[in-house]
Short mmCIF file of C-alpha atoms and ligand atoms in Angstrom, two decimals:
data_model
loop_
_atom_site.label_atom_id
_atom_site.label_comp_id
_atom_site.label_asym_id
_atom_site.label_seq_id
_atom_site.Cartn_x
_atom_site.Cartn_y
_atom_site.Cartn_z
CA MET A 1276 0.00 0.00 0.00
CA SER A 1277 1.37 3.44 -0.80
CA LEU A 1278 0.11 6.43 1.14
CA PRO A 1279 1.98 9.48 -0.08
CA HIS A 1280 2.53 11.90 2.73
CA ILE A 1281 3.53 15.48 1.99
CA PHE A 1282 6.02 16.53 4.64
CA SER A 1283 6.29 20.15 5.59
CA ASP A 1284 9.71 20.47 3.95
CA ASP A 1285 8.28 19.20 0.67
CA PHE A 1286 5.42 21.60 1.07
CA ARG A 1287 7.76 24.53 1.75
CA ARG A 1288 9.83 23.76 -1.34
CA ALA A 1289 6.76 23.33 -3.54
CA ALA A 1290 5.05 26.43 -2.10
CA ARG A 1291 8.13 28.55 -2.79
CA ALA A 1292 8.32 27.24 -6.36
CA HIS A 1293 4.63 27.99 -6.88
CA ALA A 1294 4.95 31.46 -5.31
CA ASP A 1295 8.02 32.27 -7.44
CA TRP A 1296 6.22 31.19 -10.57
CA ILE A 1297 3.14 33.27 -9.69
CA ALA A 1298 5.27 36.35 -8.93
CA GLU A 1299 7.08 35.99 -12.24
CA TYR A 1300 3.79 35.49 -14.03
CA LEU A 1301 2.38 38.68 -12.49
CA ASP A 1302 5.52 40.59 -13.50
CA CYS A 1303 5.27 39.59 -17.14
CA THR A 1304 1.64 38.61 -17.74
CA ARG A 1305 1.69 40.77 -20.86
CA ASP A 1306 4.19 38.39 -22.50
CA TYR A 1307 1.56 35.66 -22.63
CA PRO A 1308 -1.36 35.49 -25.07
CA VAL A 1309 -4.50 36.54 -23.25
CA PHE A 1310 -6.51 34.03 -25.28
CA PRO A 1311 -4.89 30.63 -25.91
CA ALA A 1312 -4.33 29.25 -29.38
CA VAL A 1313 -6.17 26.00 -28.68
CA GLN A 1314 -9.01 24.16 -30.32
CA PRO A 1315 -11.76 22.23 -28.51
CA GLY A 1316 -10.37 18.91 -27.27
CA ASP A 1317 -6.69 19.93 -27.49
CA ILE A 1318 -6.12 19.90 -23.73
CA LYS A 1319 -8.09 16.72 -23.08
CA ARG A 1320 -5.93 14.92 -25.62
CA LEU A 1321 -2.82 15.80 -23.62
CA LEU A 1322 -4.18 14.41 -20.37
CA PRO A 1323 -4.40 10.75 -19.33
CA ALA A 1324 -7.90 9.31 -19.51
CA SER A 1325 -7.69 7.95 -15.95
CA ALA A 1326 -6.25 9.24 -12.69
CA PRO A 1327 -2.90 7.72 -11.56
CA GLU A 1328 -2.86 4.58 -9.45
CA ARG A 1329 0.06 5.83 -7.40
CA GLY A 1330 0.66 9.30 -6.03
CA GLU A 1331 2.90 11.53 -8.09
CA PRO A 1332 5.44 14.13 -6.93
CA LEU A 1333 4.13 17.69 -6.65
CA GLU A 1334 6.94 18.87 -8.93
CA LYS A 1335 5.70 16.66 -11.75
CA ILE A 1336 2.11 17.84 -11.29
CA PHE A 1337 3.28 21.47 -11.23
CA ASN A 1338 5.29 20.95 -14.42
CA ASP A 1339 2.21 19.57 -16.14
CA PHE A 1340 0.28 22.62 -14.97
CA LYS A 1341 2.90 24.87 -16.58
CA ASP A 1342 3.22 22.80 -19.76
CA ILE A 1343 -0.36 21.67 -20.41
CA ILE A 1344 -2.92 23.58 -18.37
CA PHE A 1345 -1.52 27.10 -18.28
CA PRO A 1346 -1.07 27.38 -22.08
CA GLY A 1347 -4.73 26.38 -22.47
CA LEU A 1348 -6.14 29.04 -20.16
CA THR A 1349 -7.76 32.33 -21.09
CA LEU A 1350 -5.94 34.74 -18.81
CA TRP A 1351 -8.57 36.62 -16.82
CA ASN A 1352 -5.92 38.39 -14.78
CA HIS A 1353 -4.21 39.75 -17.89
CA PRO A 1354 -4.00 43.55 -18.33
CA ARG A 1355 -5.41 43.17 -21.83
CA PHE A 1356 -8.38 41.05 -20.84
CA PHE A 1357 -11.20 43.45 -21.75
CA ALA A 1358 -14.02 40.94 -22.31
CA TYR A 1359 -17.29 40.61 -20.36
CA PHE A 1360 -16.40 42.65 -17.27
CA ALA A 1361 -12.66 42.84 -16.72
CA THR A 1362 -11.55 41.59 -13.36
CA SER A 1363 -8.45 41.55 -11.19
CA THR A 1364 -6.83 39.16 -8.80
CA PRO A 1365 -4.11 41.29 -7.25
CA PRO A 1366 -1.49 39.78 -4.92
CA ALA A 1367 -3.47 40.52 -1.75
CA SER A 1368 -6.39 38.47 -3.04
CA ILE A 1369 -4.15 35.60 -4.20
CA LEU A 1370 -2.47 35.38 -0.81
CA ALA A 1371 -5.78 35.33 1.03
CA ASP A 1372 -7.01 32.46 -1.13
CA PHE A 1373 -3.78 30.61 -0.39
CA LEU A 1374 -4.39 30.93 3.34
CA SER A 1375 -8.05 30.10 2.97
CA ALA A 1376 -7.11 26.87 1.19
CA ALA A 1377 -4.71 25.98 3.99
CA MET A 1378 -7.39 26.53 6.63
CA ASN A 1379 -10.01 24.67 4.61
CA ALA A 1380 -12.47 26.70 6.67
CA ASN A 1381 -16.15 25.97 6.18
CA VAL A 1382 -18.30 28.96 7.14
CA MET A 1383 -21.63 27.22 7.62
CA LEU A 1384 -22.16 27.82 11.33
CA TRP A 1385 -20.51 30.34 13.63
CA ARG A 1386 -19.12 27.33 15.49
CA THR A 1387 -17.52 25.79 12.43
CA SER A 1388 -15.48 28.98 11.78
CA PRO A 1389 -16.05 31.71 14.38
CA ALA A 1390 -13.48 34.15 12.99
CA ALA A 1391 -14.59 33.59 9.39
CA THR A 1392 -18.23 34.22 10.32
CA GLU A 1393 -17.37 37.41 12.17
CA LEU A 1394 -14.93 38.57 9.47
CA GLU A 1395 -17.76 38.21 6.93
CA GLN A 1396 -19.92 40.45 9.12
CA VAL A 1397 -17.13 42.99 9.58
CA THR A 1398 -15.95 43.17 5.94
CA LEU A 1399 -19.52 43.46 4.67
CA SER A 1400 -20.10 46.27 7.13
CA TRP A 1401 -16.90 47.98 5.90
CA LEU A 1402 -18.01 47.60 2.31
CA ARG A 1403 -21.47 48.91 3.19
CA GLN A 1404 -19.81 52.02 4.62
CA TRP A 1405 -17.63 52.46 1.52
CA LEU A 1406 -20.80 52.35 -0.57
CA GLY A 1407 -22.63 54.81 1.66
CA LEU A 1408 -25.41 52.31 2.45
CA SER A 1409 -27.22 52.40 5.78
CA GLU A 1410 -26.84 49.91 8.59
CA ASN A 1411 -30.24 48.51 7.64
CA PHE A 1412 -28.52 46.28 5.10
CA PHE A 1413 -27.49 42.80 6.19
CA GLY A 1414 -24.85 41.24 3.97
CA ILE A 1415 -23.98 37.71 2.96
CA LEU A 1416 -21.36 36.39 0.55
CA TYR A 1417 -22.31 33.91 -2.13
CA ASP A 1418 -20.24 32.57 -4.99
CA THR A 1419 -21.91 34.56 -7.76
CA ALA A 1420 -24.61 37.12 -8.48
CA SER A 1421 -26.62 34.34 -10.12
CA THR A 1422 -26.86 32.57 -6.78
CA GLY A 1423 -27.60 35.88 -5.03
CA VAL A 1424 -30.50 36.80 -7.29
CA MET A 1425 -31.99 33.35 -6.85
CA HIS A 1426 -32.07 33.98 -3.11
CA ALA A 1427 -33.53 37.46 -3.62
CA LEU A 1428 -36.38 35.99 -5.70
CA ALA A 1429 -36.99 33.29 -3.11
CA ALA A 1430 -37.24 36.00 -0.44
CA ALA A 1431 -39.56 38.08 -2.63
CA ARG A 1432 -41.89 35.08 -2.94
CA GLU A 1433 -41.68 34.40 0.78
CA MET A 1434 -42.64 38.01 1.55
CA LEU A 1435 -45.89 37.69 -0.43
CA HIS A 1436 -46.80 34.08 0.15
CA PRO A 1437 -45.24 32.52 3.24
CA GLU A 1438 -47.68 29.64 2.89
CA TYR A 1439 -45.95 28.49 -0.32
CA ARG A 1440 -43.17 27.20 1.90
CA THR A 1441 -45.58 24.51 3.07
CA GLU A 1442 -48.03 24.17 0.23
CA GLY A 1443 -45.77 24.73 -2.78
CA MET A 1444 -45.95 27.52 -5.33
CA ARG A 1445 -48.99 28.36 -7.43
CA PRO A 1446 -48.68 30.05 -10.83
CA GLY A 1447 -49.25 33.77 -11.20
CA LEU A 1448 -46.39 35.37 -9.29
CA THR A 1449 -44.68 37.63 -11.79
CA ILE A 1450 -41.11 38.90 -12.10
CA TYR A 1451 -40.21 42.13 -13.95
CA VAL A 1452 -36.86 42.59 -15.61
CA SER A 1453 -35.80 44.90 -18.42
CA GLU A 1454 -34.84 43.77 -21.91
CA GLN A 1455 -31.26 44.44 -20.79
CA THR A 1456 -31.30 42.69 -17.40
CA HIS A 1457 -28.67 39.99 -17.04
CA ASN A 1458 -30.29 36.65 -17.72
CA SER A 1459 -29.31 35.31 -14.28
CA SER A 1460 -32.59 36.79 -12.99
CA GLU A 1461 -34.65 34.86 -15.54
CA LYS A 1462 -32.65 31.72 -14.90
CA ALA A 1463 -33.28 32.07 -11.16
CA ALA A 1464 -36.99 32.57 -11.81
CA LEU A 1465 -37.04 29.45 -13.98
CA LEU A 1466 -35.24 27.42 -11.38
CA LEU A 1467 -37.59 28.55 -8.62
CA GLY A 1468 -40.63 27.59 -10.66
CA PHE A 1469 -42.06 31.03 -11.51
CA GLY A 1470 -42.45 29.89 -15.12
CA ARG A 1471 -41.36 31.70 -18.27
CA ASN A 1472 -44.83 33.12 -18.88
CA HIS A 1473 -44.52 35.00 -15.62
CA ILE A 1474 -41.33 36.84 -16.47
CA ARG A 1475 -42.03 40.23 -18.04
CA ARG A 1476 -39.28 41.93 -20.00
CA ILE A 1477 -39.87 45.67 -19.93
CA PRO A 1478 -38.66 47.63 -22.99
CA VAL A 1479 -35.73 50.02 -22.60
CA ASP A 1480 -35.22 53.59 -23.80
CA SER A 1481 -32.63 54.84 -26.27
CA GLU A 1482 -29.97 54.56 -23.56
CA PHE A 1483 -30.89 50.94 -22.77
CA ARG A 1484 -32.65 51.68 -19.42
CA MET A 1485 -35.89 50.18 -18.21
CA GLN A 1486 -38.80 52.56 -18.87
CA PRO A 1487 -40.72 53.10 -15.61
CA ALA A 1488 -43.93 54.08 -17.39
CA LEU A 1489 -43.93 50.77 -19.29
CA LEU A 1490 -43.13 48.90 -16.09
CA GLN A 1491 -46.10 50.56 -14.40
CA ALA A 1492 -48.35 49.66 -17.35
CA ALA A 1493 -47.18 46.03 -17.35
CA ILE A 1494 -47.87 45.71 -13.64
CA GLU A 1495 -51.36 47.19 -13.95
CA ASP A 1496 -52.08 44.91 -16.88
CA ASP A 1497 -50.95 41.85 -14.92
CA ILE A 1498 -53.00 42.80 -11.87
CA ALA A 1499 -56.05 43.20 -14.11
CA GLN A 1500 -55.42 39.67 -15.38
CA GLY A 1501 -55.29 38.26 -11.88
CA LYS A 1502 -51.52 37.88 -11.67
CA THR A 1503 -49.51 38.93 -8.63
CA PRO A 1504 -46.46 41.15 -9.21
CA CYS A 1505 -43.71 39.73 -7.04
CA CYS A 1506 -40.30 41.21 -7.82
CA ILE A 1507 -38.74 43.92 -9.98
CA VAL A 1508 -35.08 43.64 -10.92
CA ALA A 1509 -33.44 46.99 -11.71
CA SER A 1510 -29.87 47.20 -12.96
CA VAL A 1511 -27.24 49.69 -11.99
CA GLY A 1512 -24.73 48.85 -14.69
CA SER A 1513 -26.46 46.41 -17.03
CA THR A 1514 -24.38 43.74 -18.71
CA SER A 1515 -24.45 44.75 -22.35
CA THR A 1516 -23.90 48.49 -21.97
CA SER A 1517 -23.54 49.27 -18.22
CA ALA A 1518 -26.74 51.34 -18.31
CA ILE A 1519 -28.03 52.78 -15.04
CA GLU A 1520 -31.76 52.18 -14.69
CA PRO A 1521 -33.84 54.81 -12.83
CA VAL A 1522 -33.97 53.15 -9.42
CA PRO A 1523 -35.85 56.00 -7.61
CA ALA A 1524 -38.72 55.92 -10.12
CA ILE A 1525 -38.76 52.11 -10.08
CA ALA A 1526 -38.75 52.15 -6.26
CA ASP A 1527 -41.86 54.39 -6.33
CA ILE A 1528 -43.64 51.74 -8.39
CA ALA A 1529 -42.42 48.89 -6.21
CA GLU A 1530 -43.64 50.64 -3.07
CA ARG A 1531 -46.99 51.56 -4.60
CA HIS A 1532 -47.69 47.89 -5.32
CA GLY A 1533 -45.87 46.23 -2.43
CA ILE A 1534 -43.37 44.50 -4.71
CA TRP A 1535 -39.86 43.36 -3.75
CA LEU A 1536 -37.24 45.52 -5.48
CA HIS A 1537 -33.92 43.87 -6.24
CA VAL A 1538 -31.06 45.99 -7.59
CA ASP A 1539 -28.42 44.25 -9.68
CA ALA A 1540 -25.26 46.31 -9.27
CA ALA A 1541 -23.02 43.27 -9.74
CA TYR A 1542 -20.52 45.13 -11.90
CA ALA A 1543 -21.03 48.87 -11.48
CA GLY A 1544 -21.94 49.02 -7.79
CA SER A 1545 -18.24 49.17 -6.97
CA ALA A 1546 -18.04 52.61 -8.60
CA ALA A 1547 -20.12 53.99 -5.70
CA VAL A 1548 -16.95 53.79 -3.58
CA ILE A 1549 -15.88 56.93 -5.49
CA PRO A 1550 -17.72 59.82 -3.79
CA GLU A 1551 -18.55 61.48 -7.14
CA TYR A 1552 -20.26 58.23 -8.24
CA ARG A 1553 -22.20 57.56 -5.04
CA HIS A 1554 -25.32 58.91 -6.75
CA ILE A 1555 -25.55 55.76 -8.88
CA LEU A 1556 -26.98 54.05 -5.79
CA ASP A 1557 -29.59 56.77 -5.18
CA GLY A 1558 -32.86 55.04 -4.36
CA VAL A 1559 -31.15 51.79 -3.37
CA GLU A 1560 -31.96 52.54 0.28
CA ARG A 1561 -35.55 51.75 -0.70
CA ALA A 1562 -34.67 48.46 -2.40
CA HIS A 1563 -35.24 45.17 -0.64
CA SER A 1564 -32.00 43.70 -1.88
CA LEU A 1565 -28.86 44.62 -3.77
CA ILE A 1566 -26.11 42.60 -5.39
CA LEU A 1567 -22.53 43.67 -5.90
CA ASN A 1568 -19.71 41.42 -7.09
CA PRO A 1569 -16.33 42.29 -5.56
CA HIS A 1570 -15.01 39.70 -8.02
CA LYS A 1571 -16.00 41.92 -10.92
CA TRP A 1572 -14.62 45.40 -10.31
CA LEU A 1573 -13.46 45.57 -6.70
CA ASN A 1574 -10.19 43.77 -7.41
CA VAL A 1575 -11.10 40.65 -5.45
CA GLY A 1576 -10.42 37.28 -7.07
CA PHE A 1577 -13.22 35.08 -8.34
CA ASP A 1578 -15.52 34.15 -6.68
CA CYS A 1579 -16.98 36.69 -4.29
CA SER A 1580 -20.48 38.18 -4.58
CA VAL A 1581 -22.37 40.13 -1.91
CA LEU A 1582 -26.11 40.17 -1.41
CA TYR A 1583 -27.30 42.97 0.85
CA THR A 1584 -30.86 42.91 2.08
CA ARG A 1585 -32.94 45.00 4.46
CA PHE A 1586 -35.04 41.91 5.16
CA PRO A 1587 -32.72 39.18 6.39
CA ASP A 1588 -35.53 37.55 8.36
CA ILE A 1589 -37.55 37.03 5.19
CA LEU A 1590 -34.50 35.69 3.35
CA ARG A 1591 -33.87 33.37 6.25
CA ARG A 1592 -37.45 32.12 6.32
CA SER A 1593 -37.29 31.39 2.61
CA VAL A 1594 -34.35 28.98 2.86
CA SER A 1595 -33.70 27.85 6.42
CA LEU A 1596 -34.48 24.45 7.87
CA SER A 1597 -33.21 23.31 11.20
CA ALA A 1598 -31.65 19.91 11.68
CA ASP A 1599 -30.81 18.36 15.02
CA TYR A 1600 -27.23 17.73 14.04
CA LEU A 1601 -26.67 21.41 13.20
CA LYS A 1602 -28.14 22.97 16.35
CA THR A 1603 -25.61 24.74 18.58
CA PRO A 1604 -25.84 26.23 22.07
CA GLU A 1605 -25.03 29.72 20.76
CA ASP A 1606 -27.68 29.76 18.01
CA ASP A 1607 -29.50 32.71 19.62
CA GLN A 1608 -26.42 34.91 19.82
CA VAL A 1609 -24.72 34.46 16.47
CA VAL A 1610 -25.20 34.55 12.71
CA ASN A 1611 -25.09 31.08 11.22
CA TYR A 1612 -24.70 31.94 7.55
CA MET A 1613 -26.00 28.55 6.38
CA ASP A 1614 -29.45 29.83 7.44
CA TYR A 1615 -29.37 32.50 4.73
CA GLY A 1616 -28.63 30.39 1.69
CA LEU A 1617 -29.00 27.09 -0.07
CA GLN A 1618 -25.47 25.99 0.68
CA LEU A 1619 -24.56 24.33 3.92
CA GLY A 1620 -20.81 24.37 3.29
CA ARG A 1621 -19.49 27.82 2.44
CA ARG A 1622 -16.01 28.99 1.42
CA PHE A 1623 -14.01 31.53 3.45
CA ARG A 1624 -14.50 34.34 0.93
CA SER A 1625 -14.39 37.27 3.33
CA LEU A 1626 -10.66 36.71 3.87
CA LYS A 1627 -9.77 37.92 0.38
CA LEU A 1628 -12.20 40.83 0.64
CA TRP A 1629 -10.52 41.79 3.92
CA TYR A 1630 -7.02 41.47 2.46
CA VAL A 1631 -7.92 43.56 -0.57
CA MET A 1632 -9.78 46.28 1.35
CA ARG A 1633 -6.84 46.62 3.73
CA ALA A 1634 -4.12 46.38 1.09
CA TYR A 1635 -5.58 49.24 -0.97
CA GLY A 1636 -7.58 51.18 1.60
CA ARG A 1637 -10.51 53.28 0.40
CA GLU A 1638 -8.24 55.82 -1.28
CA GLY A 1639 -6.25 53.19 -3.17
CA MET A 1640 -9.47 51.52 -4.28
CA ILE A 1641 -10.88 54.84 -5.51
CA ASP A 1642 -7.69 55.37 -7.54
CA LEU A 1643 -7.98 51.92 -9.12
CA LEU A 1644 -11.65 52.37 -10.00
CA GLN A 1645 -11.05 55.87 -11.34
CA LYS A 1646 -8.16 54.58 -13.47
CA SER A 1647 -10.51 52.15 -15.25
CA ILE A 1648 -13.08 54.89 -15.78
CA ASP A 1649 -10.41 57.20 -17.21
CA GLN A 1650 -9.14 54.44 -19.50
CA ALA A 1651 -12.66 53.92 -20.83
CA GLN A 1652 -12.89 57.66 -21.54
CA LEU A 1653 -9.49 57.54 -23.26
CA LEU A 1654 -10.62 54.72 -25.55
CA LYS A 1655 -13.90 56.52 -26.20
CA ARG A 1656 -12.00 59.63 -27.37
CA LEU A 1657 -9.75 57.55 -29.63
CA ILE A 1658 -12.77 55.86 -31.19
CA GLU A 1659 -14.60 59.15 -31.68
CA ALA A 1660 -11.59 60.52 -33.54
CA ASP A 1661 -11.79 57.73 -36.15
CA PRO A 1662 -14.68 58.20 -38.60
CA SER A 1663 -14.71 54.48 -39.48
CA PHE A 1664 -15.95 53.64 -35.98
CA GLU A 1665 -18.79 54.73 -33.75
CA ILE A 1666 -19.62 54.58 -30.04
CA ALA A 1667 -22.69 52.38 -29.62
CA ALA A 1668 -23.85 53.29 -26.10
CA PRO A 1669 -23.16 55.85 -23.37
CA VAL A 1670 -20.00 55.18 -21.33
CA PRO A 1671 -20.89 55.87 -17.69
CA PHE A 1672 -18.27 53.53 -16.18
CA SER A 1673 -15.37 51.44 -17.47
CA LEU A 1674 -17.11 49.72 -20.40
CA VAL A 1675 -16.94 51.01 -23.97
CA CYS A 1676 -19.38 49.63 -26.55
CA PHE A 1677 -18.37 50.45 -30.11
CA ARG A 1678 -18.55 49.17 -33.66
CA HIS A 1679 -17.05 49.63 -37.05
CA ARG A 1680 -19.57 51.52 -39.13
CA GLN A 1681 -19.71 48.71 -41.67
CA SER A 1682 -21.63 45.44 -41.47
CA ASN A 1683 -22.24 43.12 -38.53
CA GLU A 1684 -20.20 40.53 -40.38
CA LEU A 1685 -17.19 42.82 -40.50
CA ASN A 1686 -17.45 43.54 -36.78
CA GLN A 1687 -17.72 39.83 -36.06
CA ARG A 1688 -14.61 39.10 -38.10
CA LEU A 1689 -12.79 42.00 -36.52
CA LEU A 1690 -13.48 40.70 -33.02
CA ALA A 1691 -12.52 37.14 -33.98
CA GLU A 1692 -9.19 38.29 -35.42
CA ILE A 1693 -8.31 40.49 -32.47
CA ASN A 1694 -9.02 37.67 -30.05
CA ALA A 1695 -7.13 35.12 -32.15
CA SER A 1696 -4.08 37.39 -32.06
CA GLY A 1697 -3.77 36.76 -28.31
CA LYS A 1698 -2.81 40.43 -27.90
CA ALA A 1699 -6.12 41.52 -26.42
CA PHE A 1700 -9.39 39.82 -25.56
CA LEU A 1701 -12.73 41.56 -26.05
CA SER A 1702 -16.35 40.42 -26.16
CA HIS A 1703 -19.51 41.46 -27.93
CA THR A 1704 -23.22 42.09 -27.58
CA MET A 1705 -26.16 42.84 -29.88
CA LEU A 1706 -27.80 46.26 -29.63
CA ASN A 1707 -30.82 47.03 -31.80
CA GLY A 1708 -29.81 44.28 -34.19
CA GLN A 1709 -26.23 45.51 -34.46
CA PHE A 1710 -23.17 43.50 -33.54
CA VAL A 1711 -21.29 45.64 -31.01
CA ILE A 1712 -17.80 45.11 -29.57
CA ARG A 1713 -17.40 45.55 -25.82
CA CYS A 1714 -14.15 46.65 -24.19
CA ALA A 1715 -14.24 46.66 -20.38
CA PHE A 1716 -11.46 48.01 -18.20
CA GLY A 1717 -10.92 46.87 -14.64
CA ASN A 1718 -7.61 45.09 -14.33
CA TYR A 1719 -5.22 46.67 -11.85
CA LEU A 1720 -2.28 46.15 -14.23
CA THR A 1721 -3.83 47.81 -17.29
CA THR A 1722 -1.98 50.97 -18.34
CA ASP A 1723 -2.84 53.78 -20.74
CA HIS A 1724 -0.21 52.24 -22.99
CA ASP A 1725 -2.36 49.08 -23.15
CA VAL A 1726 -5.31 51.23 -24.22
CA HIS A 1727 -3.34 52.91 -27.02
CA ASP A 1728 -1.79 49.63 -28.21
CA THR A 1729 -5.14 47.86 -28.20
CA TRP A 1730 -6.77 50.65 -30.15
CA LYS A 1731 -3.95 50.48 -32.74
CA LEU A 1732 -4.47 46.72 -32.95
CA ILE A 1733 -8.21 47.25 -33.54
CA GLN A 1734 -7.62 49.87 -36.23
CA GLN A 1735 -4.97 47.84 -38.04
CA THR A 1736 -7.03 44.65 -37.87
CA ALA A 1737 -10.03 46.53 -39.24
CA LEU A 1738 -7.99 47.56 -42.29
CA HIS A 1739 -7.27 44.04 -43.36
CA VAL A 1740 -10.61 42.42 -42.48
CA GLN A 1741 -12.43 44.93 -44.68
CA PRO A 1742 -13.53 43.51 -48.02
CA HIS A 1743 -11.17 44.74 -50.73
N1 LIG B 103 -25.50 40.85 -13.18
C1 LIG B 103 -24.76 41.54 -14.06
C2 LIG B 103 -25.08 42.98 -14.33
C3 LIG B 103 -23.72 40.91 -14.74
O1 LIG B 103 -23.02 41.59 -15.65
C4 LIG B 103 -23.44 39.55 -14.47
C5 LIG B 103 -22.34 38.86 -15.16
O2 LIG B 103 -21.62 39.40 -15.93
C6 LIG B 103 -24.24 38.90 -13.53
C7 LIG B 103 -25.26 39.57 -12.91
C8 LIG B 103 -23.98 37.45 -13.19
O3 LIG B 103 -22.79 37.39 -12.49
P1 LIG B 103 -22.23 36.05 -11.86
O4 LIG B 103 -21.27 35.49 -12.84
O5 LIG B 103 -21.56 36.50 -10.59
O6 LIG B 103 -23.38 35.14 -11.59
#
């Protein structure tokens, strides 16, 4: 029988080698292609079909990571990763995850990780203060905003129909999103059994924001048909264009009809840390819940998503079940986070939030956020100066939506070529039937030089993808 045991000296040696490699990688990330030159199946072909019978040395596994896995990764922590919403995993966040792995902490009950439970409370209170939100908001960390919105919808249902917990859900409860709301809200509604026919997509205006008058009309129409409006999802920083929907006007409607208001600020909420941008959360005090992803734009590594709610008791009722084996003597005095979500076992995510908030401080974080906003404005000016291109949506934050003035096909080919070059990685969306390229800033390593170089790459690529 062979039971490989990793002794602390082996661990030290391997940890140093890993740390040295990571440090070197962070120093010269730009030297690597942001998008790998691989085809589907390429990586699988290089890996054995079955796991080894006998344990292998860490060095060998690490070498295979460097030789096989790393070259097949899209580098999300690359300064020229501009796709979706650009993210960062700065050293402070990496180190915290390293420690968290070593502790293997499971933050289900206070008792299973007292410090991790209390650090979650403290860091979410710090973040609440940075955002200028009141103490009425209780916070909990989930993996992603998709999980968070599912819990918000479950709480919204619980608020209106607590008896569904026992009897099961009946059709008719309706969810309101805009045409531009991230589809995680619809997915959550599907999963919870609201039914597709009970998800209303409210049209947006010319700046891609939900139109409150049409929301009001849809709600009245539904009430007249015997449906029950249950939850409105408003976005502060929608996915395609980062549009800011009119939360105060939407909150008026929600209050008038007694509907749960959920605000999805997964990406752009972080900007509210900058005092001049605090206004983007105006009206959020009246929302029932709010989501913000530190793993999107707050320079915390994936995954880390916060749900704030003014109604933790309702959230708790919607998902908690007690079990004899999980009861503890201190239940009345503590927060047991497992009571506020589907998961029993929970990762120690607050550690990286704590590391990052302390490593940068509020001022350092404001500088980082402002840098991304300035870089978006820089790219916007460069695009506006080139008559072949046009800006496709307002640029309130760090996302620029633009297109070549020619066909959708040309824009598609342009994006494919830029990404295949490995020199920058961008994504796309469709706006009013037009294929639009999205360039999102948010990586702590991105410089103005990267912006200029990427713009040159886009212009030059456009020249040769154009039909002759
Ligand atoms: N909400 C918005 C506005 C988003 O842009 C996204 C993802 O990009 C999500 C929600 C879903 O985020 P997650 O991947 O954390 O579920």
